[in-house]
Coordinates of N, CA and C in Angstrom, one line a residue:
M289 N 8.1 -0.1 -4.0 CA 7.5 0.6 -2.9 C 6.0 0.3 -2.9
Y290 N 5.4 0.3 -1.7 CA 4.1 0.1 -1.6 C 3.3 1.3 -1.0
K291 N 2.0 1.5 -1.4 CA 1.2 2.4 -0.8 C 0.2 1.8 0.3
Y292 N 0.1 2.4 1.4 CA -0.7 1.8 2.4 C -2.0 2.6 2.6
Y293 N -3.0 2.0 2.5 CA -4.4 2.7 2.5 C -5.1 2.2 3.8
I294 N -6.0 3.0 4.3 CA -6.9 2.8 5.4 C -8.2 3.3 5.3
A295 N -9.3 2.5 5.8 CA -10.7 3.0 5.7 C -11.4 2.2 6.8
S296 N -12.6 2.7 7.0 CA -13.6 2.0 7.9 C -14.9 2.0 7.3
Y297 N -15.9 1.3 7.8 CA -17.1 1.0 7.1 C -17.8 2.4 6.8
S298 N -17.7 3.3 7.6 CA -18.4 4.7 7.4 C -17.9 5.4 6.1
D299 N -16.7 5.0 5.6 CA -16.1 5.6 4.5 C -16.7 5.1 3.1
I300 N -17.5 4.1 3.2 CA -18.0 3.4 2.0 C -19.1 4.3 1.4
P301 N -19.1 4.7 0.1 CA -20.2 5.4 -0.5 C -21.4 4.3 -0.6
T302 N -22.6 4.8 -0.4 CA -23.7 3.9 -0.5 C -23.9 3.2 -1.8
S303 N -23.5 3.9 -2.9 CA -23.6 3.3 -4.2 C -22.8 2.0 -4.5
N304 N -21.8 1.9 -3.7 CA -20.9 0.6 -3.7 C -21.4 -0.5 -2.8
R305 N -22.5 -0.4 -2.1 CA -23.1 -1.4 -1.3 C -24.0 -2.2 -2.1
Q306 N -24.2 -2.0 -3.3 CA -25.2 -2.8 -4.1 C -24.6 -3.7 -5.0
M307 N -25.2 -4.8 -5.3 CA -24.6 -5.8 -6.2 C -25.6 -6.2 -7.4
L308 N -25.0 -6.4 -8.6 CA -25.8 -6.8 -9.7 C -26.5 -8.2 -9.4
A309 N -27.7 -8.3 -9.8 CA -28.5 -9.6 -9.4 C -28.0 -10.9 -10.1
S310 N -27.3 -10.7 -11.2 CA -26.8 -11.9 -11.9 C -25.6 -12.6 -11.4
E311 N -25.0 -11.9 -10.3 CA -23.9 -12.6 -9.7 C -24.1 -13.0 -8.3
K312 N -23.4 -14.0 -7.8 CA -23.6 -14.3 -6.4 C -22.2 -14.3 -5.6
L313 N -22.3 -14.1 -4.4 CA -21.1 -14.0 -3.6 C -21.0 -15.1 -2.7
R314 N -19.7 -15.7 -2.6 CA -19.4 -16.8 -1.8 C -18.3 -16.4 -0.8
I315 N -18.6 -16.8 0.5 CA -17.6 -16.5 1.5 C -17.2 -17.8 2.1
C316 N -15.9 -18.1 2.3 CA -15.6 -19.3 2.8 C -14.1 -19.2 3.3
N317 N -13.7 -20.3 4.0 CA -12.3 -20.5 4.5 C -11.4 -20.9 3.3
P318 N -10.4 -20.1 2.9 CA -9.6 -20.5 1.8 C -9.0 -21.8 1.9
L319 N -8.8 -22.4 3.0 CA -8.2 -23.7 3.2 C -9.0 -24.8 2.6
L320 N -10.4 -24.5 2.5 CA -11.3 -25.5 2.1 C -11.6 -25.4 0.6
L321 N -11.0 -24.4 -0.1 CA -11.4 -24.2 -1.5 C -10.6 -25.0 -2.5
Y322 N -9.3 -25.3 -2.3 CA -8.6 -25.8 -3.3 C -8.8 -27.3 -3.7
K323 N -9.5 -27.5 -4.8 CA -9.7 -28.9 -5.3 C -8.6 -29.2 -6.4
E324 N -8.1 -28.1 -7.0 CA -7.0 -28.4 -8.0 C -5.7 -28.7 -7.3
N325 N -4.7 -29.0 -8.0 CA -3.4 -29.4 -7.5 C -2.5 -28.2 -7.4
N326 N -2.9 -27.1 -6.8 CA -2.0 -26.0 -6.7 C -1.4 -25.9 -5.3
W327 N -0.3 -26.7 -5.2 CA 0.3 -27.0 -3.9 C 0.9 -25.7 -3.3
S328 N 1.4 -24.8 -4.1 CA 2.0 -23.6 -3.5 C 1.0 -22.7 -2.9
M329 N -0.2 -22.6 -3.5 CA -1.3 -21.8 -2.9 C -1.8 -22.4 -1.7
K330 N -1.9 -23.7 -1.6 CA -2.4 -24.5 -0.5 C -1.5 -24.3 0.7
L331 N -0.1 -24.4 0.4 CA 0.9 -24.3 1.4 C 0.9 -22.8 1.9
R332 N 0.9 -21.8 1.1 CA 0.8 -20.4 1.5 C -0.4 -20.2 2.4
N333 N -1.6 -20.6 2.1 CA -2.8 -20.5 2.9 C -2.6 -21.2 4.3
V334 N -2.1 -22.4 4.2 CA -1.8 -23.1 5.5 C -0.8 -22.4 6.5
L335 N 0.2 -21.8 5.8 CA 1.1 -21.0 6.7 C 0.6 -19.8 7.2
W336 N -0.3 -19.0 6.4 CA -1.0 -17.8 6.9 C -1.9 -18.2 8.1
Y337 N -2.7 -19.3 7.9 CA -3.6 -19.7 8.9 C -2.9 -20.1 10.2
F338 N -1.7 -20.8 10.1 CA -1.0 -21.2 11.2 C -0.4 -20.0 12.0
L339 N 0.2 -19.1 11.2 CA 0.8 -17.9 11.8 C -0.2 -17.1 12.5
A340 N -1.3 -16.8 11.9 CA -2.3 -16.1 12.5 C -2.9 -16.7 13.8
H341 N -3.1 -18.1 13.8 CA -3.6 -18.7 15.0 C -2.6 -18.6 16.1
L342 N -1.2 -18.7 15.7 CA -0.2 -18.7 16.6 C -0.2 -17.3 17.4
F343 N -0.5 -16.3 16.7 CA -0.4 -14.9 17.3 C -1.7 -14.3 17.9
N344 N -2.9 -14.9 17.3 CA -4.2 -14.3 17.7 C -5.1 -15.3 18.3
M345 N -4.8 -16.5 18.3 CA -5.7 -17.6 18.8 C -7.1 -17.5 18.3
N346 N -8.0 -17.2 19.2 CA -9.5 -17.3 18.8 C -10.0 -15.9 18.1
K347 N -9.2 -15.0 17.9 CA -9.7 -13.7 17.4 C -9.4 -13.7 15.9
Y348 N -8.8 -14.6 15.3 CA -8.3 -14.7 14.0 C -9.4 -14.7 12.9
V349 N -9.2 -14.0 11.9 CA -10.1 -14.0 10.7 C -9.3 -14.4 9.5
F350 N -9.8 -15.4 8.7 CA -9.2 -15.8 7.5 C -10.3 -16.2 6.5
K351 N -10.8 -15.3 5.7 CA -11.8 -15.7 4.9 C -11.5 -15.3 3.3
Q352 N -12.2 -15.9 2.5 CA -12.0 -15.6 1.0 C -13.4 -15.3 0.5
Y353 N -13.5 -14.1 -0.1 CA -14.7 -13.7 -0.9 C -14.5 -13.8 -2.2
D354 N -15.6 -14.5 -3.0 CA -15.6 -14.6 -4.4 C -16.9 -14.1 -5.1
I355 N -16.8 -13.4 -6.1 CA -17.9 -13.2 -6.9 C -17.9 -14.2 -8.1
I356 N -19.1 -14.8 -8.1 CA -19.2 -15.9 -9.2 C -20.3 -15.5 -10.2
K357 N -19.9 -15.7 -11.5 CA -20.8 -15.4 -12.6 C -20.7 -16.6 -13.5
N358 N -21.8 -17.2 -13.9 CA -21.8 -18.4 -14.8 C -20.9 -19.5 -14.3
N359 N -21.0 -19.8 -12.9 CA -20.2 -20.8 -12.3 C -18.7 -20.6 -12.3
R360 N -18.3 -19.4 -12.5 CA -16.8 -19.1 -12.7 C -16.6 -17.9 -11.6
I361 N -15.4 -18.1 -10.9 CA -15.0 -17.0 -10.0 C -14.5 -15.8 -10.9
I362 N -15.0 -14.7 -10.9 CA -14.5 -13.6 -11.7 C -13.8 -12.6 -10.8
S363 N -14.0 -12.6 -9.5 CA -13.3 -11.6 -8.7 C -13.2 -12.2 -7.3
S364 N -12.0 -12.0 -6.6 CA -11.7 -12.6 -5.4 C -10.8 -11.8 -4.4
A365 N -11.1 -12.0 -3.2 CA -10.2 -11.2 -2.3 C -10.2 -12.0 -0.9
K366 N -9.1 -11.9 -0.2 CA -9.0 -12.5 1.1 C -9.0 -11.5 2.2
V367 N -9.4 -11.9 3.4 CA -9.5 -11.1 4.6 C -8.6 -11.7 5.6
V368 N -7.7 -11.0 6.3 CA -6.8 -11.5 7.3 C -6.8 -10.6 8.5
S369 N -6.9 -11.1 9.6 CA -6.7 -10.3 10.9 C -5.3 -9.9 11.1
Y370 N -5.1 -9.2 12.1 CA -3.7 -8.7 12.5 C -2.6 -9.8 12.3
I371 N -1.6 -9.5 11.7 CA -0.4 -10.3 11.6 C 0.8 -9.5 11.9
P372 N 1.6 -9.9 12.9 CA 2.7 -9.1 13.3 C 3.7 -8.6 12.3
F373 N 3.8 -9.3 11.1 CA 4.7 -8.8 10.0 C 4.2 -7.5 9.5
F374 N 2.9 -7.1 9.7 CA 2.4 -5.9 9.2 C 2.5 -4.8 10.3
R375 N 3.6 -4.3 10.5 CA 3.8 -3.3 11.7 C 2.8 -2.1 11.7
F376 N 2.4 -1.8 10.5 CA 1.5 -0.6 10.4 C 0.1 -0.8 10.9
M377 N -0.3 -2.0 11.1 CA -1.8 -2.4 11.5 C -2.0 -2.2 12.9
S378 N -3.1 -1.8 13.3 CA -3.6 -1.9 14.6 C -4.0 -3.3 14.9
R379 N -3.9 -3.8 16.1 CA -4.3 -5.1 16.5 C -5.7 -5.5 16.2
D380 N -6.5 -4.6 16.2 CA -8.1 -4.8 16.0 C -8.4 -4.7 14.5
G381 N -7.3 -4.5 13.6 CA -7.7 -4.2 12.2 C -7.7 -5.5 11.4
I382 N -8.2 -5.3 10.2 CA -8.2 -6.4 9.3 C -7.5 -5.9 8.0
H383 N -6.8 -6.9 7.3 CA -6.1 -6.6 6.1 C -6.9 -7.3 4.9
I384 N -7.2 -6.5 3.9 CA -7.7 -7.1 2.7 C -6.6 -7.3 1.6
C385 N -6.5 -8.5 1.2 CA -5.3 -8.8 0.4 C -5.7 -9.8 -0.8
S386 N -4.7 -10.0 -1.5 CA -4.8 -11.0 -2.7 C -6.1 -10.8 -3.5
C387 N -6.4 -9.6 -3.9 CA -7.5 -9.2 -4.7 C -7.2 -9.4 -6.1
Y388 N -8.2 -10.0 -6.8 CA -8.0 -10.3 -8.2 C -9.3 -10.4 -8.9
T389 N -9.3 -9.7 -10.1 CA -10.4 -9.9 -11.0 C -10.0 -10.3 -12.4
I390 N -10.6 -11.3 -12.9 CA -10.2 -11.8 -14.2 C -10.2 -10.6 -15.3
P391 N -9.2 -10.7 -16.2 CA -9.1 -9.5 -17.1 C -10.3 -9.1 -18.0
E392 N -11.2 -10.1 -18.4 CA -12.3 -9.7 -19.3 C -13.5 -9.2 -18.4
E393 N -13.3 -9.2 -17.0 CA -14.4 -8.6 -16.2 C -13.9 -7.3 -15.5
R394 N -12.7 -6.9 -15.8 CA -12.2 -5.6 -15.1 C -12.9 -4.4 -15.7
G395 N -13.0 -3.4 -14.8 CA -13.7 -2.2 -15.2 C -15.1 -2.2 -15.0
K396 N -15.8 -3.2 -14.4 CA -17.2 -3.4 -14.3 C -17.6 -3.1 -12.9
G397 N -16.8 -2.7 -11.9 CA -17.2 -2.5 -10.6 C -17.2 -3.6 -9.6
Y398 N -16.6 -4.8 -10.0 CA -16.7 -5.9 -9.1 C -15.6 -5.7 -7.9
Y399 N -14.5 -5.2 -8.2 CA -13.5 -5.0 -7.2 C -14.0 -4.1 -6.1
P400 N -14.4 -2.9 -6.5 CA -14.9 -2.0 -5.4 C -16.1 -2.6 -4.7
Y401 N -17.0 -3.3 -5.3 CA -18.1 -4.0 -4.6 C -17.5 -4.9 -3.6
L402 N -16.6 -5.8 -4.0 CA -16.1 -6.9 -3.1 C -15.5 -6.2 -1.9
I403 N -14.7 -5.2 -2.1 CA -14.0 -4.5 -0.9 C -15.2 -3.8 0.0
S404 N -16.2 -3.3 -0.6 CA -17.2 -2.7 0.2 C -18.0 -3.8 1.0
K405 N -18.2 -5.0 0.4 CA -18.9 -6.1 1.1 C -18.0 -6.5 2.2
I406 N -16.7 -6.7 2.0 CA -15.8 -7.1 3.1 C -15.9 -6.1 4.3
M407 N -15.8 -4.9 3.9 CA -15.9 -3.8 5.0 C -17.2 -3.8 5.7
S408 N -18.4 -4.1 5.0 CA -19.6 -4.1 5.7 C -19.7 -5.3 6.6
D409 N -19.0 -6.4 6.3 CA -19.1 -7.5 7.2 C -18.2 -7.3 8.4
F410 N -17.4 -6.3 8.5 CA -16.6 -6.0 9.7 C -16.7 -4.5 9.9
P411 N -18.0 -4.1 10.3 CA -18.2 -2.7 10.5 C -17.4 -2.0 11.6
D412 N -17.0 -2.8 12.6 CA -16.3 -2.3 13.8 C -14.8 -2.4 13.6
K413 N -14.3 -2.7 12.4 CA -12.8 -2.9 12.2 C -12.3 -1.8 11.4
V414 N -11.0 -1.5 11.6 CA -10.3 -0.6 10.6 C -9.8 -1.6 9.6
C415 N -9.9 -1.2 8.3 CA -9.4 -1.9 7.2 C -8.2 -1.3 6.6
Y416 N -7.3 -2.2 6.3 CA -5.9 -1.9 5.7 C -5.8 -2.6 4.4
M417 N -5.2 -1.9 3.4 CA -4.8 -2.5 2.1 C -3.5 -2.0 1.7
M418 N -2.6 -2.8 1.2 CA -1.3 -2.4 0.6 C -1.3 -2.6 -0.9
V419 N -0.9 -1.6 -1.6 CA -1.0 -1.8 -3.1 C 0.4 -1.3 -3.6
N420 N 0.9 -2.1 -4.6 CA 2.1 -1.6 -5.3 C 1.9 -0.3 -5.9
E421 N 2.7 0.6 -5.8 CA 2.5 1.9 -6.3 C 2.4 2.0 -7.8
S422 N 2.7 1.1 -8.6 CA 2.6 1.0 -10.0 C 1.2 0.5 -10.5
N423 N 0.4 -0.1 -9.5 CA -0.8 -0.7 -9.8 C -2.0 0.3 -9.7
L424 N -2.0 1.2 -10.7 CA -3.0 2.3 -10.8 C -4.5 1.9 -10.8
P425 N -4.8 0.8 -11.6 CA -6.2 0.5 -11.5 C -6.7 0.0 -10.1
S426 N -5.8 -0.7 -9.3 CA -6.2 -1.1 -8.0 C -6.3 0.1 -7.1
I427 N -5.4 1.1 -7.3 CA -5.4 2.3 -6.4 C -6.7 3.1 -6.7
R428 N -7.1 3.2 -8.0 CA -8.4 3.8 -8.3 C -9.6 3.1 -7.7
G429 N -9.5 1.8 -7.7 CA -10.6 1.0 -7.1 C -10.8 1.2 -5.7
I430 N -9.7 1.1 -4.9 CA -9.8 1.3 -3.5 C -10.1 2.7 -3.1
E431 N -9.7 3.7 -3.8 CA -10.0 5.1 -3.5 C -11.5 5.3 -3.8
K432 N -12.0 4.7 -4.7 CA -13.4 4.7 -5.1 C -14.4 4.3 -3.9
V433 N -13.8 3.3 -3.2 CA -14.5 2.8 -2.1 C -14.4 3.6 -0.8
G434 N -13.4 4.5 -0.8 CA -13.3 5.4 0.4 C -12.0 5.2 1.2
F435 N -11.1 4.3 0.7 CA -9.8 4.2 1.4 C -8.9 5.5 1.1
T436 N -8.1 5.8 2.1 CA -7.2 7.0 2.0 C -5.9 6.6 2.2
L437 N -5.0 7.2 1.5 CA -3.4 6.9 1.5 C -3.0 7.5 2.9
F438 N -2.4 6.6 3.7 CA -1.7 7.1 5.0 C -0.2 7.0 5.1
A439 N 0.3 6.1 4.1 CA 1.8 6.0 4.2 C 2.4 5.4 2.9
I440 N 3.6 5.5 2.8 CA 4.4 4.9 1.7 C 5.4 4.0 2.5
G441 N 5.6 2.8 1.9 CA 6.5 1.9 2.5 C 7.2 0.9 1.6
K442 N 7.9 -0.1 2.2 CA 8.5 -1.1 1.5 C 8.5 -2.5 2.1
K443 N 8.8 -3.5 1.4 CA 8.9 -4.8 1.9 C 10.5 -5.2 1.9
R444 N 10.8 -5.7 3.1 CA 12.2 -6.1 3.2 C 12.3 -7.3 4.1
N445 N 12.8 -8.5 3.5 CA 12.9 -9.7 4.3 C 11.6 -10.1 4.8
G446 N 10.5 -10.0 4.1 CA 9.2 -10.4 4.4 C 8.5 -9.5 5.3
I447 N 9.1 -8.4 5.7 CA 8.5 -7.5 6.8 C 8.1 -6.2 6.1
Y448 N 6.9 -5.8 6.2 CA 6.3 -4.5 5.5 C 6.6 -3.4 6.5
S449 N 7.3 -2.3 6.1 CA 7.5 -1.2 7.0 C 7.1 0.1 6.3
I450 N 6.8 1.1 7.1 CA 6.6 2.5 6.6 C 7.8 3.3 6.5
T451 N 8.0 3.9 5.3 CA 9.2 4.8 5.2 C 8.8 6.2 5.2
R452 N 7.6 6.6 5.0 CA 7.0 7.9 5.0 C 5.5 8.0 5.3
R453 N 5.2 8.7 6.3 CA 3.7 8.9 6.6 C 3.1 10.0 5.8
I454 N 1.8 9.8 5.3 CA 1.2 10.8 4.5 C 0.1 11.4 5.3
G455 N -0.5 10.7 6.1 CA -1.7 11.2 6.9 C -1.7 10.3 8.2
H456 N -2.7 10.5 9.0 CA -2.8 9.8 10.3 C -3.8 8.7 10.1
P457 N -3.5 7.4 10.4 CA -4.5 6.4 10.4 C -5.7 6.6 11.4
C458 N -6.8 6.0 11.0 CA -8.0 6.2 11.8 C -7.7 5.7 13.3

């Protein structure tokens, strides 16, 4: 089961809008990132990009945000605009996905900062996130940023659907 969360820029606490000076942030198209031979990731990104362009044409957003410390990516997240497989999303919303922080850097606030930065770059968009209900650290991180639970759902045959609404999305 998945938990579906929703937030907008106005929900971000101001303390999460600041970043430590020793880290830098990189924003780029994920299709341009992969220098290593990770063909499954390359293929997945190309398919996402193709599907999104097929359905959204010029309105499509596909970016990767990375926090880099000592020339190493320590936290990363992708942003994708509306995809029809996510029936719970509004057409003008964005989906923050594929979030990851390396184990030795967890608990230091990088994940909430990264999500806050993404939301500040899209102040006029409603932001959505899906989290596996057993991923408690991720749930704490997104709730810290201001996301609220609006539904419980599941994934079936690649389609995410809502099985129970908790609240009303923005």
